[in-house]
Coordinates of C-alpha atoms and ligand atoms in Angstrom, one line a residue:
M589 CA 4.1 21.5 -1.2
P590 CA 1.4 20.4 -3.8
S591 CA 1.4 16.7 -4.5
S592 CA -1.0 14.2 -5.9
A593 CA -3.9 12.5 -4.4
V594 CA -6.5 9.9 -5.2
V595 CA -9.8 10.7 -3.4
T596 CA -12.7 8.1 -3.4
G597 CA -16.2 9.6 -3.1
S598 CA -15.1 12.6 -4.8
S599 CA -18.8 13.6 -6.0
G600 CA -20.1 13.3 -2.5
F601 CA -20.7 16.1 0.0
I602 CA -17.3 16.0 1.6
G603 CA -15.5 14.7 -1.2
Y604 CA -16.5 17.6 -3.4
H605 CA -15.2 20.2 -0.7
L606 CA -12.0 18.3 -0.2
C607 CA -11.1 17.9 -3.9
H608 CA -12.0 21.7 -4.5
R609 CA -9.7 22.8 -1.8
L610 CA -6.8 20.4 -2.9
L611 CA -7.2 21.6 -6.6
S612 CA -7.1 25.3 -5.5
E613 CA -3.8 24.7 -3.7
G614 CA -2.4 23.2 -6.9
W615 CA -2.7 19.5 -6.2
Q616 CA -3.1 16.8 -9.0
V617 CA -6.4 14.9 -8.0
T618 CA -8.0 11.7 -9.3
G619 CA -11.6 11.4 -8.0
V620 CA -13.3 7.9 -8.0
D621 CA -17.1 8.0 -7.5
A622 CA -19.9 5.3 -8.5
M623 CA -22.5 8.1 -8.6
T624 CA -24.8 5.9 -6.5
D625 CA -28.5 6.7 -6.4
Y626 CA -28.8 6.9 -2.6
Y627 CA -29.7 10.4 -3.0
D628 CA -30.5 12.7 -6.0
V629 CA -27.7 11.9 -8.5
A630 CA -28.0 15.4 -10.1
L631 CA -26.5 16.9 -7.0
K632 CA -23.5 14.6 -7.5
T633 CA -23.2 15.4 -11.1
A634 CA -23.4 19.1 -10.3
R635 CA -20.5 18.9 -7.8
K636 CA -18.6 16.6 -10.3
S637 CA -18.8 19.2 -13.2
R638 CA -17.7 21.9 -11.0
L639 CA -14.6 19.9 -10.1
T640 CA -13.7 18.8 -13.7
A641 CA -13.8 22.4 -14.8
L642 CA -10.8 22.9 -12.4
P643 CA -7.4 22.2 -13.8
G644 CA -5.7 19.1 -12.3
F645 CA -8.8 17.0 -11.8
R646 CA -9.6 13.6 -13.4
A647 CA -12.8 11.8 -12.7
I648 CA -13.3 8.2 -12.8
D649 CA -16.8 6.7 -12.5
A650 CA -16.6 3.3 -11.0
H651 CA -17.5 1.1 -7.9
I652 CA -14.5 0.8 -5.7
E653 CA -15.4 -2.8 -4.8
T654 CA -15.2 -3.8 -8.5
P655 CA -11.9 -6.1 -8.7
G656 CA -9.2 -4.1 -10.5
V657 CA -10.7 -0.7 -10.3
M658 CA -8.6 0.7 -7.3
Q659 CA -5.5 -1.4 -8.4
D660 CA -5.5 0.3 -11.9
V661 CA -6.0 3.8 -10.5
L662 CA -3.2 3.5 -8.1
A663 CA -1.0 1.6 -10.5
A664 CA -1.5 4.6 -13.1
D665 CA -1.2 7.5 -10.7
R666 CA 1.1 6.4 -7.9
P667 CA -0.4 9.2 -5.7
D668 CA 1.4 10.6 -2.7
V669 CA -1.8 10.2 -0.8
V670 CA -5.1 8.3 -0.9
I671 CA -8.0 9.9 0.9
H672 CA -10.8 7.2 1.0
L673 CA -14.2 8.8 1.6
A674 CA -16.4 6.7 -0.7
A675 CA -19.0 4.8 1.3
Q676 CA -22.7 3.9 1.8
A677 CA -23.3 6.5 4.5
G678 CA -26.4 7.1 6.8
V679 CA -27.6 5.2 10.1
R680 CA -31.1 4.8 9.0
H681 CA -30.7 3.5 5.6
S682 CA -28.4 0.6 6.9
I683 CA -31.5 -0.9 8.6
D684 CA -33.3 -1.1 5.1
A685 CA -30.4 -2.0 2.8
P686 CA -27.4 -3.6 4.8
Q687 CA -26.1 -5.3 1.7
D688 CA -25.1 -1.7 0.2
Y689 CA -22.9 -1.2 3.4
L690 CA -21.4 -4.7 3.1
D691 CA -20.5 -3.9 -0.6
S692 CA -19.4 -0.3 -0.5
N693 CA -17.9 -0.2 2.9
I694 CA -16.4 -3.5 3.7
A695 CA -15.8 -5.0 0.2
G696 CA -14.8 -1.4 -1.2
T697 CA -12.4 -0.8 1.5
Y698 CA -10.8 -4.1 1.2
R699 CA -10.2 -3.6 -2.6
L700 CA -8.6 -0.2 -1.7
L701 CA -6.4 -1.6 1.0
E702 CA -5.3 -4.4 -1.5
A703 CA -4.4 -1.6 -4.0
A704 CA -2.5 0.3 -1.5
R705 CA -0.6 -2.9 -0.6
A706 CA 0.5 -3.1 -4.2
H707 CA 1.2 0.6 -4.7
P708 CA 1.6 2.1 -1.1
P709 CA 1.0 5.7 -0.8
K710 CA 2.8 7.9 1.6
H711 CA -0.3 8.2 3.6
L712 CA -3.5 6.6 3.5
L713 CA -6.4 8.5 5.0
F714 CA -9.9 7.5 5.3
A715 CA -13.4 8.3 6.8
S716 CA -14.8 6.6 9.8
T717 CA -17.5 7.8 11.8
S718 CA -18.4 9.1 15.3
S719 CA -21.0 6.5 15.2
V720 CA -18.4 3.8 16.1
Y721 CA -18.5 5.1 19.7
G722 CA -21.9 3.5 19.6
A723 CA -23.3 2.7 23.2
N724 CA -20.6 4.6 24.9
T725 CA -21.9 7.3 27.3
T726 CA -18.7 8.9 28.7
M727 CA -18.3 12.3 27.2
P728 CA -16.4 13.6 25.3
Y729 CA -15.5 10.6 23.0
R730 CA -11.8 9.9 23.0
E731 CA -9.9 8.0 20.4
T732 CA -8.4 5.8 23.2
D733 CA -11.9 4.7 24.3
K734 CA -12.9 1.0 23.7
T735 CA -15.3 1.0 20.8
D736 CA -16.9 -2.3 20.4
R737 CA -20.6 -1.8 20.8
Q738 CA -22.0 -0.2 17.8
M739 CA -25.6 0.5 17.5
S740 CA -26.1 0.3 13.7
F741 CA -24.8 -1.8 10.8
Y742 CA -23.5 1.4 9.2
A743 CA -21.2 1.8 12.3
A744 CA -20.3 -1.8 12.4
T745 CA -19.1 -1.6 8.9
K746 CA -17.1 1.6 9.6
K747 CA -15.4 -0.1 12.7
S748 CA -14.7 -3.1 10.6
C749 CA -12.8 -0.8 8.0
E750 CA -10.8 0.6 10.9
V751 CA -9.6 -2.7 12.2
M752 CA -9.2 -3.9 8.6
S753 CA -6.8 -1.0 7.9
H754 CA -4.9 -1.7 10.9
S755 CA -4.0 -5.1 10.0
Y756 CA -2.7 -3.7 6.6
A757 CA -0.9 -1.0 8.2
H758 CA 0.8 -3.6 10.4
L759 CA 1.5 -6.1 7.8
Y760 CA 2.4 -3.9 5.0
G761 CA 3.7 -0.8 6.7
I762 CA 1.2 1.5 5.0
P763 CA 0.8 4.7 7.3
T764 CA -2.9 5.2 7.8
T765 CA -5.2 7.6 9.5
A766 CA -8.8 6.7 10.2
F767 CA -10.8 10.0 10.8
R768 CA -13.9 9.8 12.8
F769 CA -16.3 12.6 11.5
F770 CA -18.9 14.2 13.6
T771 CA -22.1 15.4 11.7
V772 CA -20.6 17.3 9.0
Y773 CA -22.8 20.1 7.6
G774 CA -22.5 23.1 5.1
P775 CA -23.3 24.1 1.4
W776 CA -23.7 21.1 -1.2
G777 CA -24.7 18.9 1.9
R778 CA -26.4 15.6 1.9
P779 CA -30.3 15.5 1.4
D780 CA -30.7 12.7 3.9
M781 CA -29.3 14.8 6.7
A782 CA -31.1 16.9 9.2
L783 CA -30.2 20.3 8.0
F784 CA -31.0 19.6 4.4
K785 CA -34.4 18.0 5.3
F786 CA -35.3 20.7 7.8
V787 CA -34.7 23.5 5.4
R788 CA -36.6 21.8 2.7
A789 CA -39.6 21.2 4.7
I790 CA -39.7 24.6 6.3
L791 CA -39.6 26.2 3.0
R792 CA -42.4 24.1 1.8
N793 CA -44.4 24.8 5.2
E794 CA -44.2 21.0 5.9
P795 CA -43.6 19.8 9.5
I796 CA -40.1 18.7 10.5
E797 CA -39.6 15.5 12.5
I798 CA -37.7 16.1 15.8
Y799 CA -36.4 12.7 17.0
N800 CA -36.2 11.6 20.7
H801 CA -38.5 14.7 21.3
G802 CA -35.6 17.0 20.9
R803 CA -33.5 15.5 23.5
M804 CA -30.6 15.1 21.3
Q805 CA -27.2 16.6 21.1
R806 CA -24.8 16.8 18.1
D807 CA -21.1 17.8 17.7
F808 CA -21.8 19.6 14.5
T809 CA -18.7 20.2 12.3
Y810 CA -18.7 22.9 9.3
V811 CA -17.5 21.3 6.3
D812 CA -14.7 24.0 5.6
D813 CA -13.5 23.3 9.2
L814 CA -13.4 19.6 8.5
V815 CA -11.6 19.9 5.1
D816 CA -8.9 22.1 7.0
G817 CA -8.5 19.4 9.5
I818 CA -8.0 16.7 6.8
L819 CA -5.5 18.8 4.9
R820 CA -3.2 19.4 7.9
L821 CA -3.4 15.9 9.1
I822 CA -2.1 14.8 5.6
D823 CA 1.3 15.9 7.1
A824 CA 0.7 14.2 10.4
V825 CA 2.0 10.8 9.0
P826 CA 1.8 8.1 11.8
A827 CA 5.1 6.6 12.7
P828 CA 6.5 5.0 15.9
A829 CA 8.3 8.3 16.7
T830 CA 5.3 10.5 16.7
H831 CA 3.5 9.1 19.8
R832 CA 1.6 12.0 21.6
G833 CA 1.0 10.7 25.2
D834 CA -2.1 9.4 26.9
T835 CA -4.6 10.7 24.4
D836 CA -2.8 9.3 21.4
S837 CA -4.5 6.2 19.6
L838 CA -1.3 5.6 17.7
S839 CA -0.9 1.8 17.4
S840 CA 1.9 0.0 19.3
V841 CA 2.6 -2.1 16.5
A842 CA 1.6 -0.3 13.3
P843 CA 1.9 3.2 11.7
W844 CA -1.8 3.5 12.3
R845 CA -4.0 6.1 14.2
V846 CA -7.7 7.0 14.5
V847 CA -8.5 10.7 15.0
N848 CA -11.6 12.5 15.9
I849 CA -12.5 15.4 13.6
G850 CA -15.1 17.4 15.3
N851 CA -16.0 20.8 16.7
G852 CA -15.7 19.7 20.5
R853 CA -18.8 21.6 21.4
P854 CA -22.0 19.7 21.2
V855 CA -25.3 21.7 20.4
E856 CA -28.9 20.8 21.5
L857 CA -31.0 19.8 18.7
M858 CA -33.6 22.5 19.5
A859 CA -30.8 25.2 19.4
F860 CA -29.9 23.8 15.8
V861 CA -33.5 24.3 14.8
E862 CA -33.5 27.8 16.1
A863 CA -30.4 28.6 14.1
I864 CA -32.3 27.3 11.1
E865 CA -35.3 29.3 11.7
A866 CA -33.3 32.5 12.1
A867 CA -31.4 31.9 9.0
L868 CA -34.6 31.3 7.0
G869 CA -36.6 33.9 8.8
Q870 CA -39.5 31.5 9.3
S871 CA -40.4 29.1 12.1
A872 CA -40.7 25.4 11.8
R873 CA -43.9 23.3 12.4
K874 CA -42.4 20.4 14.6
T875 CA -43.6 16.9 14.9
M876 CA -42.2 15.3 18.1
M877 CA -40.8 11.7 17.3
P878 CA -39.5 8.9 19.4
M879 CA -35.7 7.8 19.2
Q880 CA -34.9 6.3 15.9
P881 CA -33.6 2.7 15.8
G882 CA -29.7 2.7 15.5
D883 CA -29.4 6.3 16.4
V884 CA -27.6 7.6 19.7
P885 CA -28.8 10.5 21.8
A886 CA -25.6 12.6 22.0
T887 CA -22.1 12.9 20.2
W888 CA -19.3 15.0 21.6
A889 CA -15.8 14.8 20.1
S890 CA -12.6 15.1 22.3
T891 CA -10.3 17.4 20.1
D892 CA -7.2 16.9 22.3
L893 CA -5.6 14.5 19.9
I894 CA -6.2 16.4 16.7
E895 CA -5.2 19.6 18.4
A896 CA -2.0 17.9 19.6
L897 CA -1.4 16.9 16.1
I898 CA -2.2 20.0 14.0
G899 CA -2.8 22.9 16.4
P900 CA -5.9 24.9 17.0
L901 CA -8.9 24.1 14.9
P902 CA -11.0 26.6 13.0
R903 CA -14.5 26.5 14.6
T904 CA -17.1 28.3 12.3
P905 CA -19.9 29.3 14.7
L906 CA -23.1 27.1 14.1
P907 CA -25.3 30.2 12.9
V908 CA -22.7 31.2 10.3
G909 CA -22.5 27.8 9.0
V910 CA -26.2 27.3 8.9
A911 CA -26.8 30.6 7.0
A912 CA -24.1 29.6 4.5
F913 CA -26.1 26.3 3.8
V914 CA -29.4 28.3 3.5
A915 CA -27.7 30.8 1.1
W916 CA -26.6 27.9 -1.0
Y917 CA -29.7 26.0 -1.0
R918 CA -31.7 29.0 -2.1
D919 CA -29.5 29.7 -4.9
Y920 CA -29.1 26.1 -6.0
F921 CA -32.8 25.4 -5.9
E922 CA -33.9 29.0 -6.8
V923 CA -36.2 29.3 -3.9
Ligands
LIG1884 N1 -21.3 13.7 6.5 C1 -21.2 13.2 7.6 O1 -21.6 14.1 8.6 C2 -20.3 12.1 7.9 C3 -20.2 11.7 9.4 C4 -19.5 10.6 9.6 C5 -18.8 9.9 8.6 N2 -18.9 10.4 7.3 C6 -18.2 9.6 6.3 O2 -17.5 10.5 5.4 C7 -17.6 9.9 4.0 C8 -18.1 10.9 3.1 O3 -19.5 11.3 3.5 P1 -20.5 12.4 2.8 O4 -21.4 12.9 3.7 O5 -19.7 13.1 1.8 O6 -21.4 11.3 1.9 P2 -21.9 11.2 0.4 O7 -22.9 10.1 0.4 O8 -22.3 12.4 0.0 O9 -20.5 10.7 -0.4 C9 -20.1 9.5 -0.6 C10 -19.9 9.2 -2.1 O10 -19.3 7.9 -2.2 C11 -19.7 7.5 -3.3 N3 -19.9 6.0 -3.4 C12 -20.8 5.3 -2.6 N4 -20.5 4.0 -2.6 C13 -19.6 3.8 -3.5 C14 -18.7 2.8 -4.1 N5 -19.2 1.5 -3.8 N6 -17.8 3.1 -5.1 C15 -17.5 4.4 -5.3 N7 -18.2 5.4 -5.0 C16 -19.2 5.2 -4.0 C17 -21.3 8.1 -3.5 O11 -21.7 8.2 -4.9 C18 -21.0 9.5 -2.9 O12 -20.9 10.4 -3.9 C19 -18.2 8.5 4.1 O13 -17.4 7.7 4.3 C20 -19.1 8.8 5.3 O14 -19.6 7.5 5.9 C21 -19.6 11.4 7.0

């Protein structure tokens, strides 16, 4: 049944798609976003204006770490659910600008948790990342694996958000689900991510940089599939009675769980490049590069837990998802 949600990071790539879907299903949505200039703000503005054109949406431009901001939003709305996606994302940028990650991710999530303590939603859901698996090499990554060897400060801040939220779930009984997302892609995507960068470079006949000489695997997740997973997880509220056996990460002391949202089928980087070349009808000039600091050679999500919680996942085939991105890119940039 439609309800009310506060979504942070609503002008971001995933936040935009999530809000669009919630609104199309009749939800009332308040979106909070600082419109940061990590990448082209015009893209965020375009996403936001498409949301504000829909009934049921209210936009607030603010930094979540500013004291009082999230308190005021939750006090005014008393939403059924809070979906927290606002963050400074990106592994590579965290090497150059760690302070942004401290402020947006750690301080921002702390302020949000304090607001949820004062005005508890029925379910708090937030974005963590596959990067928290860090140096782990046992594949696929399971939510019950030990995760205390992050390889980048970005991942370290996301892991911190997971553990901070566990303490709030325990102390104040706030039902909380932390999602670990795996390389999300699709229309309206992020300019700092490989798909966007590769398509832009190929269309300009510029070389693309292939890290680790192509010896990379990623568990790519099409954004509509991800949003579908988030929506269905809203109803999977963690509670002591909902434990699902050996693969469940449900806490023994708190209504808290971490859940991978991935495709569960990793793809070689070169196969990804071929899908882009096919969608563009143009080949890429490739520059082979070493592994980037902070990066990991492979990601692969176990989907056992999410499928135990919500049933079978939609799995958009990579060529279909890549073609949808290319069609959007050509339309948006008129190229
Ligand atoms: N896209 C992926 O593949 C991926 C993978 C793993 C995790 N995630 C996580 O998912 C979430 C959404 O990612 P995305 O790809 O949509 O990124 P995005 O950068 O497009 O969206 C994040 C949004 O948050 C906003 N924001 C940043 N700092 C803020 C602050 N301090 N206060 C308020 N708003 C702020 C930004 O303006 C942006 O619109 C992030 O938490 C990210 O770390 C994404």
